[in-house]
Amino acid sequence: CGLTVAGFVPPAALDNCQAAGLKGIVSDPRVGGYDWTNVDAEKAKKQVTELVEQVKSHPAVYGYYLRDEPSASFVPGLATVANVVKEHHPDVWPYINLFPNYAENWQLGTNGYEEYLEKFIETCKPPILSYDHYTLYEGGGHGDRYFDNLEQMRRVAVKHSLPFWNIIQSTACLNFRETSATDLRWQVYTSLAYGARGIAYFKYFSAPTGNFRQAPIDHFGHKTPAWEAMRQINLQVAQLAPTLLKLKSDRVYHFGEVPKGCKGPDDDSLVKNIGGHVVVGDFTHEDGSRYVLIVNTDFNGSIVCGPQYRKQPSKIEHLSSYNGSLGSYVGEDCWLAPGQGVLLKLTF
């Protein structure tokens, strides 16, 4: 399916992860089973050290699962455990996933979302930021805070020089709809336009409860259409990733309707104008070259992606999401399906 990391796995499953070509985020009560408002530091050190010594030599370990969607009151306790992980197994991720911006202040434990993010970063000093935001509701379209959340996460990520991951929706539940190939493309490419360095999915297996349905693997262990759609977008990301990982996010802006909390182009944006509903991310490669990632945010119609640049490039190339090679950006390559993105290299 094009996945690279499994979350979350017991220590006994690490061999299976390695056999499947996956890394795993280890889930175990010794690292995640605490009253986070009252962590006994000595007990935590003993238990975490024991777990790390058990698994740290395994090549499939990507990180350790601490907590999902913590309140700010949990953060000091999380930092206590995360620090032990960092001490005994540096260069892996003490995994903590944060709330989305539609969480209420009583859930966040702060007076607003930005305060929540800053308090977490200051106290836990994470190597990576992760959050979830589910936005694809029944009836079509998306929630009005999705792009605002990307703006907020990108802002703190850039400020603190941290990569961020977005957990996106791949299953239907509650009042969230069954995800289509367009829905998956749309979520992945919009996240990448904002500079996301990781994409995670909720979830891979359909939960046997409530109205959960049509995850990539259904309740009976069978692949659904979402599996094929997920594989298609993951394989595309794999072709773009070697370049994306060398890009620094400079700015993000919208054409058409500008979502709440977002911006249109400014005097420094590489693209001056473009037709349709589009989000553009401007990037600088580590070799100094410039790139734009342009995403068609219309769920219903394809567009011809013909940007007008603030300064006309002498050469425009697109990075193929099918073979990872640079080629001329002409003809049918300029069409973007709903939710599709294109990464262009601009030579001035």
mmCIF file of C-alpha atoms in Angstrom:
data_model
loop_
_atom_site.group_PDB
_atom_site.id
_atom_site.type_symbol
_atom_site.label_atom_id
_atom_site.label_comp_id
_atom_site.label_asym_id
_atom_site.label_seq_id
_atom_site.Cartn_x
_atom_site.Cartn_y
_atom_site.Cartn_z
ATOM 1 C CA CYS A 1 0.000 0.000 0.000
ATOM 2 C CA GLY A 2 3.041 2.288 -0.050
ATOM 3 C CA LEU A 3 3.144 2.732 3.716
ATOM 4 C CA THR A 4 6.479 3.043 5.509
ATOM 5 C CA VAL A 5 5.649 3.277 9.239
ATOM 6 C CA ALA A 6 3.218 1.204 11.316
ATOM 7 C CA GLY A 7 1.611 2.700 14.352
ATOM 8 C CA PHE A 8 1.292 1.346 16.895
ATOM 9 C CA VAL A 9 2.937 -2.029 17.529
ATOM 10 C CA PRO A 10 3.881 -4.129 20.552
ATOM 11 C CA PRO A 11 7.540 -5.145 20.829
ATOM 12 C CA ALA A 12 6.664 -8.666 19.655
ATOM 13 C CA ALA A 13 5.464 -7.277 16.300
ATOM 14 C CA LEU A 14 8.741 -5.585 15.340
ATOM 15 C CA ASP A 15 9.942 -8.666 13.449
ATOM 16 C CA ASN A 16 6.731 -8.583 11.412
ATOM 17 C CA CYS A 17 7.285 -4.900 10.671
ATOM 18 C CA GLN A 18 10.787 -5.574 9.451
ATOM 19 C CA ALA A 19 9.595 -8.460 7.272
ATOM 20 C CA ALA A 20 6.986 -6.164 5.692
ATOM 21 C CA GLY A 21 9.529 -3.408 5.035
ATOM 22 C CA LEU A 22 8.036 -1.151 7.701
ATOM 23 C CA LYS A 23 9.326 0.795 10.662
ATOM 24 C CA GLY A 24 7.193 0.627 13.791
ATOM 25 C CA ILE A 25 6.232 2.995 16.601
ATOM 26 C CA VAL A 26 6.394 0.829 19.724
ATOM 27 C CA SER A 27 3.341 0.794 21.997
ATOM 28 C CA ASP A 28 3.860 -0.575 25.506
ATOM 29 C CA PRO A 29 2.518 0.310 28.961
ATOM 30 C CA ARG A 30 6.086 0.956 30.144
ATOM 31 C CA VAL A 31 6.237 4.048 27.940
ATOM 32 C CA GLY A 32 2.573 4.979 27.536
ATOM 33 C CA GLY A 33 0.675 3.690 30.547
ATOM 34 C CA TYR A 34 0.883 6.580 32.997
ATOM 35 C CA ASP A 35 -1.357 8.979 34.836
ATOM 36 C CA TRP A 36 0.139 11.893 32.945
ATOM 37 C CA THR A 37 -0.811 14.416 35.595
ATOM 38 C CA ASN A 38 1.161 12.485 38.216
ATOM 39 C CA VAL A 39 4.178 10.712 36.723
ATOM 40 C CA ASP A 40 6.584 9.103 39.173
ATOM 41 C CA ALA A 41 9.917 10.061 37.598
ATOM 42 C CA GLU A 42 11.910 7.203 39.170
ATOM 43 C CA LYS A 43 9.352 4.586 38.189
ATOM 44 C CA ALA A 44 9.148 6.001 34.675
ATOM 45 C CA LYS A 45 12.931 5.956 34.311
ATOM 46 C CA LYS A 46 13.097 2.323 35.390
ATOM 47 C CA GLN A 47 10.258 1.175 33.132
ATOM 48 C CA VAL A 48 11.221 3.159 30.038
ATOM 49 C CA THR A 49 14.864 2.123 30.346
ATOM 50 C CA GLU A 50 13.803 -1.521 30.571
ATOM 51 C CA LEU A 51 11.694 -1.232 27.394
ATOM 52 C CA VAL A 52 14.339 0.674 25.462
ATOM 53 C CA GLU A 53 17.020 -1.871 26.368
ATOM 54 C CA GLN A 54 14.679 -4.606 25.141
ATOM 55 C CA VAL A 55 14.039 -3.139 21.666
ATOM 56 C CA LYS A 56 16.594 -0.416 20.854
ATOM 57 C CA SER A 57 18.794 -2.721 18.786
ATOM 58 C CA HIS A 58 15.897 -3.710 16.540
ATOM 59 C CA PRO A 59 16.218 -1.998 13.141
ATOM 60 C CA ALA A 60 12.442 -1.559 12.814
ATOM 61 C CA VAL A 61 12.070 0.817 15.780
ATOM 62 C CA TYR A 62 10.960 4.263 14.594
ATOM 63 C CA GLY A 63 9.757 5.624 17.909
ATOM 64 C CA TYR A 64 7.761 5.012 21.080
ATOM 65 C CA TYR A 65 4.086 5.821 21.543
ATOM 66 C CA LEU A 66 3.432 8.033 24.554
ATOM 67 C CA ARG A 67 0.041 9.658 24.104
ATOM 68 C CA ASP A 68 -2.636 10.825 21.659
ATOM 69 C CA GLU A 69 -4.292 14.254 22.015
ATOM 70 C CA PRO A 70 -3.013 15.265 25.457
ATOM 71 C CA SER A 71 -4.297 18.173 27.472
ATOM 72 C CA ALA A 72 -1.690 20.774 28.371
ATOM 73 C CA SER A 73 -1.899 19.477 31.967
ATOM 74 C CA PHE A 74 -0.356 16.213 30.719
ATOM 75 C CA VAL A 75 2.632 17.891 29.092
ATOM 76 C CA PRO A 76 5.049 17.994 32.089
ATOM 77 C CA GLY A 77 4.492 14.271 32.675
ATOM 78 C CA LEU A 78 4.940 13.532 28.984
ATOM 79 C CA ALA A 79 8.207 15.475 29.033
ATOM 80 C CA THR A 80 9.453 13.346 31.939
ATOM 81 C CA VAL A 81 8.954 10.144 29.957
ATOM 82 C CA ALA A 82 10.095 11.631 26.631
ATOM 83 C CA ASN A 83 13.352 12.748 28.216
ATOM 84 C CA VAL A 84 14.132 9.195 29.304
ATOM 85 C CA VAL A 85 13.494 7.966 25.752
ATOM 86 C CA LYS A 86 15.795 10.664 24.365
ATOM 87 C CA GLU A 87 18.517 9.789 26.874
ATOM 88 C CA HIS A 88 18.538 6.058 26.210
ATOM 89 C CA HIS A 89 17.460 5.926 22.563
ATOM 90 C CA PRO A 90 18.405 9.206 20.868
ATOM 91 C CA ASP A 91 17.373 9.871 17.273
ATOM 92 C CA VAL A 92 14.019 8.124 17.566
ATOM 93 C CA TRP A 93 10.654 9.770 18.150
ATOM 94 C CA PRO A 94 8.924 9.887 21.566
ATOM 95 C CA TYR A 95 5.614 10.006 19.719
ATOM 96 C CA ILE A 96 2.945 12.390 20.980
ATOM 97 C CA ASN A 97 0.080 13.398 18.700
ATOM 98 C CA LEU A 98 -1.635 16.733 19.305
ATOM 99 C CA PHE A 99 -5.239 17.898 19.141
ATOM 100 C CA PRO A 100 -6.626 19.644 16.047
ATOM 101 C CA ASN A 101 -7.657 23.281 16.291
ATOM 102 C CA TYR A 102 -11.337 22.436 16.605
ATOM 103 C CA ALA A 103 -10.719 21.036 20.098
ATOM 104 C CA GLU A 104 -12.304 23.140 22.835
ATOM 105 C CA ASN A 105 -10.216 25.027 25.402
ATOM 106 C CA TRP A 106 -11.326 22.601 28.119
ATOM 107 C CA GLN A 107 -9.781 19.795 26.049
ATOM 108 C CA LEU A 108 -6.621 21.744 25.255
ATOM 109 C CA GLY A 109 -6.125 22.973 28.804
ATOM 110 C CA THR A 110 -5.061 26.378 27.489
ATOM 111 C CA ASN A 111 -6.607 29.625 26.350
ATOM 112 C CA GLY A 112 -6.417 28.899 22.639
ATOM 113 C CA TYR A 113 -4.706 26.584 20.185
ATOM 114 C CA GLU A 114 -1.492 28.527 19.569
ATOM 115 C CA GLU A 115 -0.810 28.657 23.318
ATOM 116 C CA TYR A 116 -1.346 24.883 23.389
ATOM 117 C CA LEU A 117 1.233 24.322 20.634
ATOM 118 C CA GLU A 118 3.805 26.642 22.178
ATOM 119 C CA LYS A 119 3.454 25.128 25.648
ATOM 120 C CA PHE A 120 3.923 21.641 24.236
ATOM 121 C CA ILE A 121 7.025 22.613 22.244
ATOM 122 C CA GLU A 122 8.600 24.556 25.111
ATOM 123 C CA THR A 123 8.108 21.758 27.639
ATOM 124 C CA CYS A 124 8.496 18.539 25.637
ATOM 125 C CA LYS A 125 11.023 19.769 23.053
ATOM 126 C CA PRO A 126 9.797 17.254 20.458
ATOM 127 C CA PRO A 127 11.873 16.241 17.417
ATOM 128 C CA ILE A 128 8.721 16.161 15.273
ATOM 129 C CA LEU A 129 5.237 17.668 15.554
ATOM 130 C CA SER A 130 2.162 15.581 14.797
ATOM 131 C CA TYR A 131 -1.515 16.444 14.846
ATOM 132 C CA ASP A 132 -4.758 15.110 13.410
ATOM 133 C CA HIS A 133 -7.482 16.981 11.607
ATOM 134 C CA TYR A 134 -10.509 15.204 10.164
ATOM 135 C CA THR A 135 -12.463 17.459 7.864
ATOM 136 C CA LEU A 136 -14.365 15.431 5.228
ATOM 137 C CA TYR A 137 -17.979 15.515 6.330
ATOM 138 C CA GLU A 138 -21.003 13.795 4.878
ATOM 139 C CA GLY A 139 -22.584 15.924 2.174
ATOM 140 C CA GLY A 140 -19.322 16.947 0.496
ATOM 141 C CA GLY A 141 -16.686 19.643 0.824
ATOM 142 C CA HIS A 142 -14.623 20.096 3.959
ATOM 143 C CA GLY A 143 -14.699 21.794 7.336
ATOM 144 C CA ASP A 144 -13.839 25.486 7.550
ATOM 145 C CA ARG A 145 -10.854 25.126 9.931
ATOM 146 C CA TYR A 146 -8.715 22.637 7.995
ATOM 147 C CA PHE A 147 -6.501 25.154 6.213
ATOM 148 C CA ASP A 148 -6.357 27.371 9.293
ATOM 149 C CA ASN A 149 -4.924 24.404 11.212
ATOM 150 C CA LEU A 150 -2.297 23.841 8.511
ATOM 151 C CA GLU A 151 -1.398 27.533 8.779
ATOM 152 C CA GLN A 152 -1.033 27.297 12.555
ATOM 153 C CA MET A 153 1.013 24.117 12.457
ATOM 154 C CA ARG A 154 3.275 25.374 9.677
ATOM 155 C CA ARG A 155 3.835 28.640 11.553
ATOM 156 C CA VAL A 156 5.102 26.974 14.735
ATOM 157 C CA ALA A 157 7.045 24.367 12.745
ATOM 158 C CA VAL A 158 8.915 27.072 10.840
ATOM 159 C CA LYS A 159 9.425 29.162 13.988
ATOM 160 C CA HIS A 160 10.980 26.249 15.891
ATOM 161 C CA SER A 161 12.665 24.529 12.894
ATOM 162 C CA LEU A 162 10.620 21.353 13.362
ATOM 163 C CA PRO A 163 9.115 18.999 10.788
ATOM 164 C CA PHE A 164 5.405 18.276 11.130
ATOM 165 C CA TRP A 165 3.104 15.385 10.256
ATOM 166 C CA ASN A 166 -0.605 15.568 9.487
ATOM 167 C CA ILE A 167 -2.893 12.644 10.324
ATOM 168 C CA ILE A 168 -5.662 12.640 7.748
ATOM 169 C CA GLN A 169 -8.961 10.849 7.306
ATOM 170 C CA SER A 170 -9.133 7.507 5.504
ATOM 171 C CA THR A 171 -12.217 5.928 7.063
ATOM 172 C CA ALA A 172 -15.847 6.846 7.578
ATOM 173 C CA CYS A 173 -17.210 7.230 11.111
ATOM 174 C CA LEU A 174 -19.505 9.519 13.088
ATOM 175 C CA ASN A 175 -20.506 12.199 10.521
ATOM 176 C CA PHE A 176 -17.335 11.824 8.432
ATOM 177 C CA ARG A 177 -17.865 10.462 4.930
ATOM 178 C CA GLU A 178 -16.388 7.480 3.125
ATOM 179 C CA THR A 179 -13.165 8.741 1.575
ATOM 180 C CA SER A 180 -12.713 8.691 -2.184
ATOM 181 C CA ALA A 181 -9.516 8.791 -4.243
ATOM 182 C CA THR A 182 -10.125 12.540 -4.641
ATOM 183 C CA ASP A 183 -10.484 12.965 -0.863
ATOM 184 C CA LEU A 184 -7.167 11.233 -0.200
ATOM 185 C CA ARG A 185 -5.340 13.168 -2.936
ATOM 186 C CA TRP A 186 -6.778 16.433 -1.651
ATOM 187 C CA GLN A 187 -5.677 15.868 1.949
ATOM 188 C CA VAL A 188 -2.195 14.618 1.062
ATOM 189 C CA TYR A 189 -1.294 17.273 -1.519
ATOM 190 C CA THR A 190 -2.663 20.188 0.521
ATOM 191 C CA SER A 191 -0.573 18.980 3.486
ATOM 192 C CA LEU A 192 2.534 18.770 1.291
ATOM 193 C CA ALA A 193 1.904 22.273 -0.073
ATOM 194 C CA TYR A 194 2.145 23.493 3.528
ATOM 195 C CA GLY A 195 5.480 21.740 3.989
ATOM 196 C CA ALA A 196 4.332 18.626 5.875
ATOM 197 C CA ARG A 197 7.115 16.043 6.146
ATOM 198 C CA GLY A 198 4.896 13.105 7.044
ATOM 199 C CA ILE A 199 1.400 11.843 6.274
ATOM 200 C CA ALA A 200 -0.410 9.449 8.579
ATOM 201 C CA TYR A 201 -3.890 7.974 8.178
ATOM 202 C CA PHE A 202 -6.792 7.344 10.503
ATOM 203 C CA LYS A 203 -7.182 4.517 10.031
ATOM 204 C CA TYR A 204 -6.033 1.401 8.125
ATOM 205 C CA PHE A 205 -8.409 -1.208 9.600
ATOM 206 C CA SER A 206 -12.148 -0.592 9.962
ATOM 207 C CA ALA A 207 -12.956 -0.455 13.680
ATOM 208 C CA PRO A 208 -15.617 -3.011 14.706
ATOM 209 C CA THR A 209 -17.745 -0.421 16.443
ATOM 210 C CA GLY A 210 -20.404 2.184 15.661
ATOM 211 C CA ASN A 211 -20.596 3.283 12.043
ATOM 212 C CA PHE A 212 -16.891 2.865 11.216
ATOM 213 C CA ARG A 213 -16.693 1.585 7.652
ATOM 214 C CA GLN A 214 -14.754 1.539 4.400
ATOM 215 C CA ALA A 215 -11.263 1.952 5.800
ATOM 216 C CA PRO A 216 -8.620 0.542 3.431
ATOM 217 C CA ILE A 217 -9.132 -2.862 5.107
ATOM 218 C CA ASP A 218 -12.732 -3.686 6.007
ATOM 219 C CA HIS A 219 -14.102 -5.539 9.041
ATOM 220 C CA PHE A 220 -13.548 -8.896 7.352
ATOM 221 C CA GLY A 221 -9.933 -8.307 6.341
ATOM 222 C CA HIS A 222 -10.663 -7.430 2.708
ATOM 223 C CA LYS A 223 -9.260 -4.528 0.708
ATOM 224 C CA THR A 224 -11.739 -1.756 -0.098
ATOM 225 C CA PRO A 225 -11.536 0.887 -2.870
ATOM 226 C CA ALA A 226 -9.855 3.121 -0.267
ATOM 227 C CA TRP A 227 -6.892 0.699 -0.198
ATOM 228 C CA GLU A 228 -6.221 1.137 -3.895
ATOM 229 C CA ALA A 229 -6.645 4.914 -3.598
ATOM 230 C CA MET A 230 -4.247 5.026 -0.646
ATOM 231 C CA ARG A 231 -1.665 2.951 -2.487
ATOM 232 C CA GLN A 232 -1.876 5.253 -5.516
ATOM 233 C CA ILE A 233 -1.255 8.447 -3.540
ATOM 234 C CA ASN A 234 1.447 6.867 -1.346
ATOM 235 C CA LEU A 235 3.378 5.690 -4.398
ATOM 236 C CA GLN A 236 3.170 9.216 -5.818
ATOM 237 C CA VAL A 237 4.516 10.714 -2.600
ATOM 238 C CA ALA A 238 7.370 8.190 -2.658
ATOM 239 C CA GLN A 239 8.461 9.548 -6.057
ATOM 240 C CA LEU A 240 8.329 13.168 -4.851
ATOM 241 C CA ALA A 241 9.805 12.580 -1.389
ATOM 242 C CA PRO A 242 13.530 12.675 -2.255
ATOM 243 C CA THR A 243 13.012 16.219 -3.535
ATOM 244 C CA LEU A 244 10.389 17.326 -1.003
ATOM 245 C CA LEU A 245 12.708 16.435 1.874
ATOM 246 C CA LYS A 246 15.277 18.914 0.546
ATOM 247 C CA LEU A 247 12.819 21.818 0.288
ATOM 248 C CA LYS A 248 12.297 24.626 2.804
ATOM 249 C CA SER A 249 8.795 26.073 2.969
ATOM 250 C CA ASP A 250 8.863 29.820 2.207
ATOM 251 C CA ARG A 251 5.167 30.738 2.030
ATOM 252 C CA VAL A 252 1.713 29.366 1.259
ATOM 253 C CA TYR A 253 -1.139 31.233 -0.414
ATOM 254 C CA HIS A 254 -4.511 30.670 -2.017
ATOM 255 C CA PHE A 255 -6.259 31.704 -5.225
ATOM 256 C CA GLY A 256 -10.011 31.745 -5.599
ATOM 257 C CA GLU A 257 -11.737 31.776 -2.230
ATOM 258 C CA VAL A 258 -9.156 32.337 0.531
ATOM 259 C CA PRO A 259 -9.987 30.091 3.527
ATOM 260 C CA LYS A 260 -10.327 31.400 7.061
ATOM 261 C CA GLY A 261 -6.947 32.187 8.630
ATOM 262 C CA CYS A 262 -5.116 32.002 5.283
ATOM 263 C CA LYS A 263 -3.641 34.470 2.785
ATOM 264 C CA GLY A 264 -3.636 35.245 -0.880
ATOM 265 C CA PRO A 265 -0.445 35.948 -2.840
ATOM 266 C CA ASP A 266 1.853 38.783 -1.736
ATOM 267 C CA ASP A 267 4.648 40.788 -3.362
ATOM 268 C CA ASP A 268 7.129 37.963 -2.739
ATOM 269 C CA SER A 269 5.024 35.032 -3.919
ATOM 270 C CA LEU A 270 6.397 33.202 -6.940
ATOM 271 C CA VAL A 271 2.954 32.859 -8.546
ATOM 272 C CA LYS A 272 1.059 36.052 -9.303
ATOM 273 C CA ASN A 273 -2.155 34.619 -10.674
ATOM 274 C CA ILE A 274 -3.777 31.338 -11.606
ATOM 275 C CA GLY A 275 -7.295 30.270 -12.465
ATOM 276 C CA GLY A 276 -9.478 28.078 -10.272
ATOM 277 C CA HIS A 277 -9.441 27.232 -6.592
ATOM 278 C CA VAL A 278 -5.800 26.567 -5.869
ATOM 279 C CA VAL A 279 -3.298 26.527 -2.999
ATOM 280 C CA VAL A 280 0.374 27.202 -3.766
ATOM 281 C CA GLY A 281 3.405 26.465 -1.625
ATOM 282 C CA ASP A 282 6.672 28.289 -2.456
ATOM 283 C CA PHE A 283 9.862 26.414 -1.588
ATOM 284 C CA THR A 284 13.625 26.806 -1.765
ATOM 285 C CA HIS A 285 15.747 23.710 -2.418
ATOM 286 C CA GLU A 286 18.909 23.175 -0.393
ATOM 287 C CA ASP A 287 20.848 23.890 -3.622
ATOM 288 C CA GLY A 288 19.143 27.307 -3.856
ATOM 289 C CA SER A 289 16.719 26.467 -6.681
ATOM 290 C CA ARG A 290 13.055 27.403 -6.375
ATOM 291 C CA TYR A 291 9.989 25.181 -6.496
ATOM 292 C CA VAL A 292 6.239 25.606 -6.276
ATOM 293 C CA LEU A 293 3.728 22.938 -5.291
ATOM 294 C CA ILE A 294 0.341 23.777 -6.781
ATOM 295 C CA VAL A 295 -2.814 21.921 -5.699
ATOM 296 C CA ASN A 296 -6.264 21.976 -7.269
ATOM 297 C CA THR A 297 -8.504 22.308 -4.193
ATOM 298 C CA ASP A 298 -11.739 21.871 -6.144
ATOM 299 C CA PHE A 299 -13.308 18.511 -5.258
ATOM 300 C CA ASN A 300 -15.390 18.376 -8.420
ATOM 301 C CA GLY A 301 -13.491 19.609 -11.488
ATOM 302 C CA SER A 302 -10.139 19.341 -13.218
ATOM 303 C CA ILE A 303 -8.287 22.521 -14.161
ATOM 304 C CA VAL A 304 -5.582 23.579 -16.555
ATOM 305 C CA CYS A 305 -2.758 24.701 -14.273
ATOM 306 C CA GLY A 306 -1.152 27.601 -16.102
ATOM 307 C CA PRO A 307 0.399 29.940 -13.504
ATOM 308 C CA GLN A 308 1.341 33.528 -14.199
ATOM 309 C CA TYR A 309 4.612 34.192 -12.375
ATOM 310 C CA ARG A 310 5.678 37.402 -10.672
ATOM 311 C CA LYS A 311 8.987 36.991 -12.483
ATOM 312 C CA GLN A 312 8.893 34.776 -15.549
ATOM 313 C CA PRO A 313 11.194 31.730 -15.206
ATOM 314 C CA SER A 314 13.563 30.927 -18.046
ATOM 315 C CA LYS A 315 12.691 27.250 -17.581
ATOM 316 C CA ILE A 316 9.766 25.396 -15.986
ATOM 317 C CA GLU A 317 9.971 21.667 -15.272
ATOM 318 C CA HIS A 318 7.594 19.357 -13.451
ATOM 319 C CA LEU A 319 8.706 16.510 -11.200
ATOM 320 C CA SER A 320 6.804 13.403 -12.232
ATOM 321 C CA SER A 321 4.885 11.742 -9.421
ATOM 322 C CA TYR A 322 5.069 8.490 -11.392
ATOM 323 C CA ASN A 323 8.817 8.137 -11.996
ATOM 324 C CA GLY A 324 10.448 10.971 -10.012
ATOM 325 C CA SER A 325 12.128 12.554 -13.050
ATOM 326 C CA LEU A 326 12.079 16.173 -14.205
ATOM 327 C CA GLY A 327 10.413 16.908 -17.532
ATOM 328 C CA SER A 328 8.952 19.728 -19.580
ATOM 329 C CA TYR A 329 5.739 21.208 -18.238
ATOM 330 C CA VAL A 330 3.618 21.388 -21.382
ATOM 331 C CA GLY A 331 0.442 20.006 -22.909
ATOM 332 C CA GLU A 332 -1.572 17.451 -20.979
ATOM 333 C CA ASP A 333 0.883 17.552 -18.076
ATOM 334 C CA CYS A 334 -0.683 20.911 -17.181
ATOM 335 C CA TRP A 335 -4.035 19.340 -16.252
ATOM 336 C CA LEU A 336 -4.744 18.756 -12.552
ATOM 337 C CA ALA A 337 -7.495 16.413 -11.382
ATOM 338 C CA PRO A 338 -9.563 17.340 -8.311
ATOM 339 C CA GLY A 339 -7.232 17.279 -5.310
ATOM 340 C CA GLN A 340 -4.151 16.681 -7.453
ATOM 341 C CA GLY A 341 -0.889 18.552 -6.968
ATOM 342 C CA VAL A 342 2.083 19.256 -9.194
ATOM 343 C CA LEU A 343 5.639 20.107 -8.097
ATOM 344 C CA LEU A 344 7.346 22.534 -10.465
ATOM 345 C CA LYS A 345 11.002 23.533 -10.566
ATOM 346 C CA LEU A 346 11.496 27.137 -11.674
ATOM 347 C CA THR A 347 14.791 28.298 -13.167
ATOM 348 C CA PHE A 348 15.347 32.060 -13.273
#
